[in-house]
Amino acid sequence: MAYSVLSDVWLLPAAWAVLVAWLVLFLGRGAFWRADQRLPPRESNPRRSWPEVTAVVPARNEAEGIGACVTALLRQDYPGVLRVIVVDDQSTDGTAKCAREAARQMDASSRLEVLTGAPLPENWAGKVWAMDQGVTAAGPVPLLWFTDGDIVHGPDVLRRLVTRIEDRDLSLVSLMVMLSCRGFWERLLIPPFIFFFQMLYPFPWVNDPHRTLAGAAGGVCCCVGRHSKRSAGSPPCVPHASMTARWQHC
């Protein structure tokens, strides 16, 4: 009986605490739960000029998926100039060969550059080091598009990324890709992961200059202006970073 009384005593305060916590999240975290930060429709604002873009793909032992990735990049329905750089980060499975073969089959070898990554320096994370080498090889291109070797983009992704950047004068646009869920537990756990990611880094806060914690940009699909990239302190300025960058509107 004592146990039952004790449970009843704490039940109501616990319920109120949970309610208050959810109200704070609902009202005070940038309405993250709306998930309304999306790219515009393809023809939302037709334009006359399109900036040159270089896609940088850091790849280590991605032979299984790099062919599909390169094919999707080279098939982008982008009116401007698009060049693709794959940085083969010390792969042992023929990643570079598969990337070149994919471009050759499309008769697009001239638009693909495959770099052999240099050995990893001290205090650098592998992916960030590969990205830095790709950025150096890209030269002074207006826009850099970072993606991974196991990502397959739809044909209008780049056009819509650039439209959003140009229309709103943004420094960076990053997309959450559709993750492959093959088993029961993956299908169960991935949606909550996305939900809590938006709760930690509310997307609507990204362009609020009064927010010290603005957002997190994932390297799986990240289009960024080169001038903003250097000024924001992203790779290569942060060699040990485990994420592409944390961004606040410049």
Short mmCIF file of C-alpha atoms in Angstrom, two decimals, residues 42-152:
data_model
loop_
_atom_site.label_atom_id
_atom_site.label_comp_id
_atom_site.label_asym_id
_atom_site.label_seq_id
_atom_site.Cartn_x
_atom_site.Cartn_y
_atom_site.Cartn_z
CA ARG A 42 11.83 23.19 -60.31
CA GLU A 43 10.39 26.11 -62.29
CA SER A 44 9.43 28.36 -59.39
CA ASN A 45 11.64 31.19 -60.65
CA PRO A 46 13.21 30.78 -64.13
CA ARG A 47 16.57 32.53 -64.47
CA ARG A 48 18.79 33.60 -67.33
CA SER A 49 22.18 32.68 -65.89
CA TRP A 50 23.44 29.77 -63.82
CA PRO A 51 26.73 29.84 -61.87
CA GLU A 52 29.40 27.24 -62.47
CA VAL A 53 29.35 24.37 -59.96
CA THR A 54 31.92 21.76 -59.01
CA ALA A 55 30.72 18.64 -57.21
CA VAL A 56 33.25 17.21 -54.74
CA VAL A 57 32.84 13.55 -53.77
CA PRO A 58 35.15 12.16 -51.07
CA ALA A 59 35.16 8.39 -51.53
CA ARG A 60 36.87 5.57 -49.67
CA ASN A 61 36.09 1.99 -50.67
CA GLU A 62 32.85 3.00 -52.41
CA ALA A 63 33.16 0.72 -55.45
CA GLU A 64 29.67 -0.67 -54.90
CA GLY A 65 27.92 2.68 -55.17
CA ILE A 66 30.29 5.21 -56.76
CA GLY A 67 29.21 4.31 -60.30
CA ALA A 68 25.57 5.16 -59.61
CA CYS A 69 26.62 8.29 -57.76
CA VAL A 70 28.80 9.59 -60.61
CA THR A 71 26.14 8.72 -63.19
CA ALA A 72 23.49 10.67 -61.25
CA LEU A 73 25.78 13.69 -60.91
CA LEU A 74 26.69 13.76 -64.59
CA ARG A 75 23.02 13.42 -65.54
CA GLN A 76 21.95 16.52 -63.65
CA ASP A 77 19.56 18.66 -65.65
CA TYR A 78 21.58 21.78 -64.88
CA PRO A 79 21.77 24.55 -67.49
CA GLY A 80 25.12 25.84 -66.19
CA VAL A 81 28.57 24.26 -66.15
CA LEU A 82 28.93 21.27 -63.80
CA ARG A 83 32.19 19.48 -63.16
CA VAL A 84 32.61 16.45 -60.89
CA ILE A 85 35.69 15.69 -58.77
CA VAL A 86 35.96 12.32 -57.03
CA VAL A 87 38.69 12.16 -54.39
CA ASP A 88 39.74 8.53 -54.03
CA ASP A 89 40.77 8.46 -50.38
CA GLN A 90 43.23 5.56 -50.34
CA SER A 91 40.61 3.02 -51.51
CA THR A 92 41.53 -0.64 -51.95
CA ASP A 93 38.46 -1.85 -53.86
CA GLY A 94 38.80 -0.11 -57.23
CA THR A 95 36.67 2.93 -56.41
CA ALA A 96 38.56 5.16 -58.86
CA LYS A 97 38.21 2.66 -61.70
CA CYS A 98 34.45 2.33 -61.14
CA ALA A 99 34.02 6.11 -61.15
CA ARG A 100 35.94 6.49 -64.42
CA GLU A 101 34.01 3.64 -66.03
CA ALA A 102 30.69 5.24 -65.14
CA ALA A 103 31.72 8.48 -66.83
CA ARG A 104 33.13 6.63 -69.84
CA GLN A 105 29.85 4.80 -70.42
CA MET A 106 28.10 8.16 -70.58
CA ASP A 107 30.75 9.65 -72.87
CA ALA A 108 31.32 12.25 -70.16
CA SER A 109 34.90 11.53 -69.11
CA SER A 110 35.88 15.14 -69.79
CA ARG A 111 33.53 16.32 -67.01
CA LEU A 112 34.94 13.96 -64.37
CA GLU A 113 38.26 14.28 -62.55
CA VAL A 114 39.39 11.47 -60.24
CA LEU A 115 42.08 12.45 -57.76
CA THR A 116 44.25 9.99 -55.87
CA GLY A 117 44.09 11.21 -52.30
CA ALA A 118 47.30 12.00 -50.46
CA PRO A 119 48.11 10.20 -47.19
CA LEU A 120 46.25 11.50 -44.16
CA PRO A 121 48.21 14.18 -42.28
CA GLU A 122 48.35 14.26 -38.49
CA ASN A 123 45.27 15.70 -36.72
CA TRP A 124 43.06 15.48 -39.81
CA ALA A 125 39.86 13.47 -40.16
CA GLY A 126 39.87 11.34 -43.30
CA LYS A 127 36.74 12.64 -44.99
CA VAL A 128 37.53 16.27 -44.29
CA TRP A 129 41.04 15.81 -45.67
CA ALA A 130 39.60 14.34 -48.87
CA MET A 131 37.14 17.23 -49.12
CA ASP A 132 39.95 19.74 -48.72
CA GLN A 133 41.88 18.18 -51.59
CA GLY A 134 38.77 18.36 -53.76
CA VAL A 135 38.24 22.02 -52.89
CA THR A 136 41.83 22.83 -53.85
CA ALA A 137 41.43 21.02 -57.17
CA ALA A 138 38.14 22.80 -57.88
CA GLY A 139 39.80 26.20 -58.09
CA PRO A 140 37.89 29.50 -57.81
CA VAL A 141 34.49 28.11 -58.78
CA PRO A 142 31.44 30.08 -57.48
CA LEU A 143 29.62 27.09 -55.96
CA LEU A 144 30.83 23.83 -54.44
CA TRP A 145 28.49 20.85 -54.11
CA PHE A 146 29.60 18.28 -51.54
CA THR A 147 28.09 14.82 -51.58
CA ASP A 148 29.01 11.24 -50.68
CA GLY A 149 29.93 8.32 -52.91
CA ASP A 150 26.88 6.27 -51.93
CA ILE A 151 24.27 8.96 -52.67
CA VAL A 152 22.17 8.90 -55.87
#
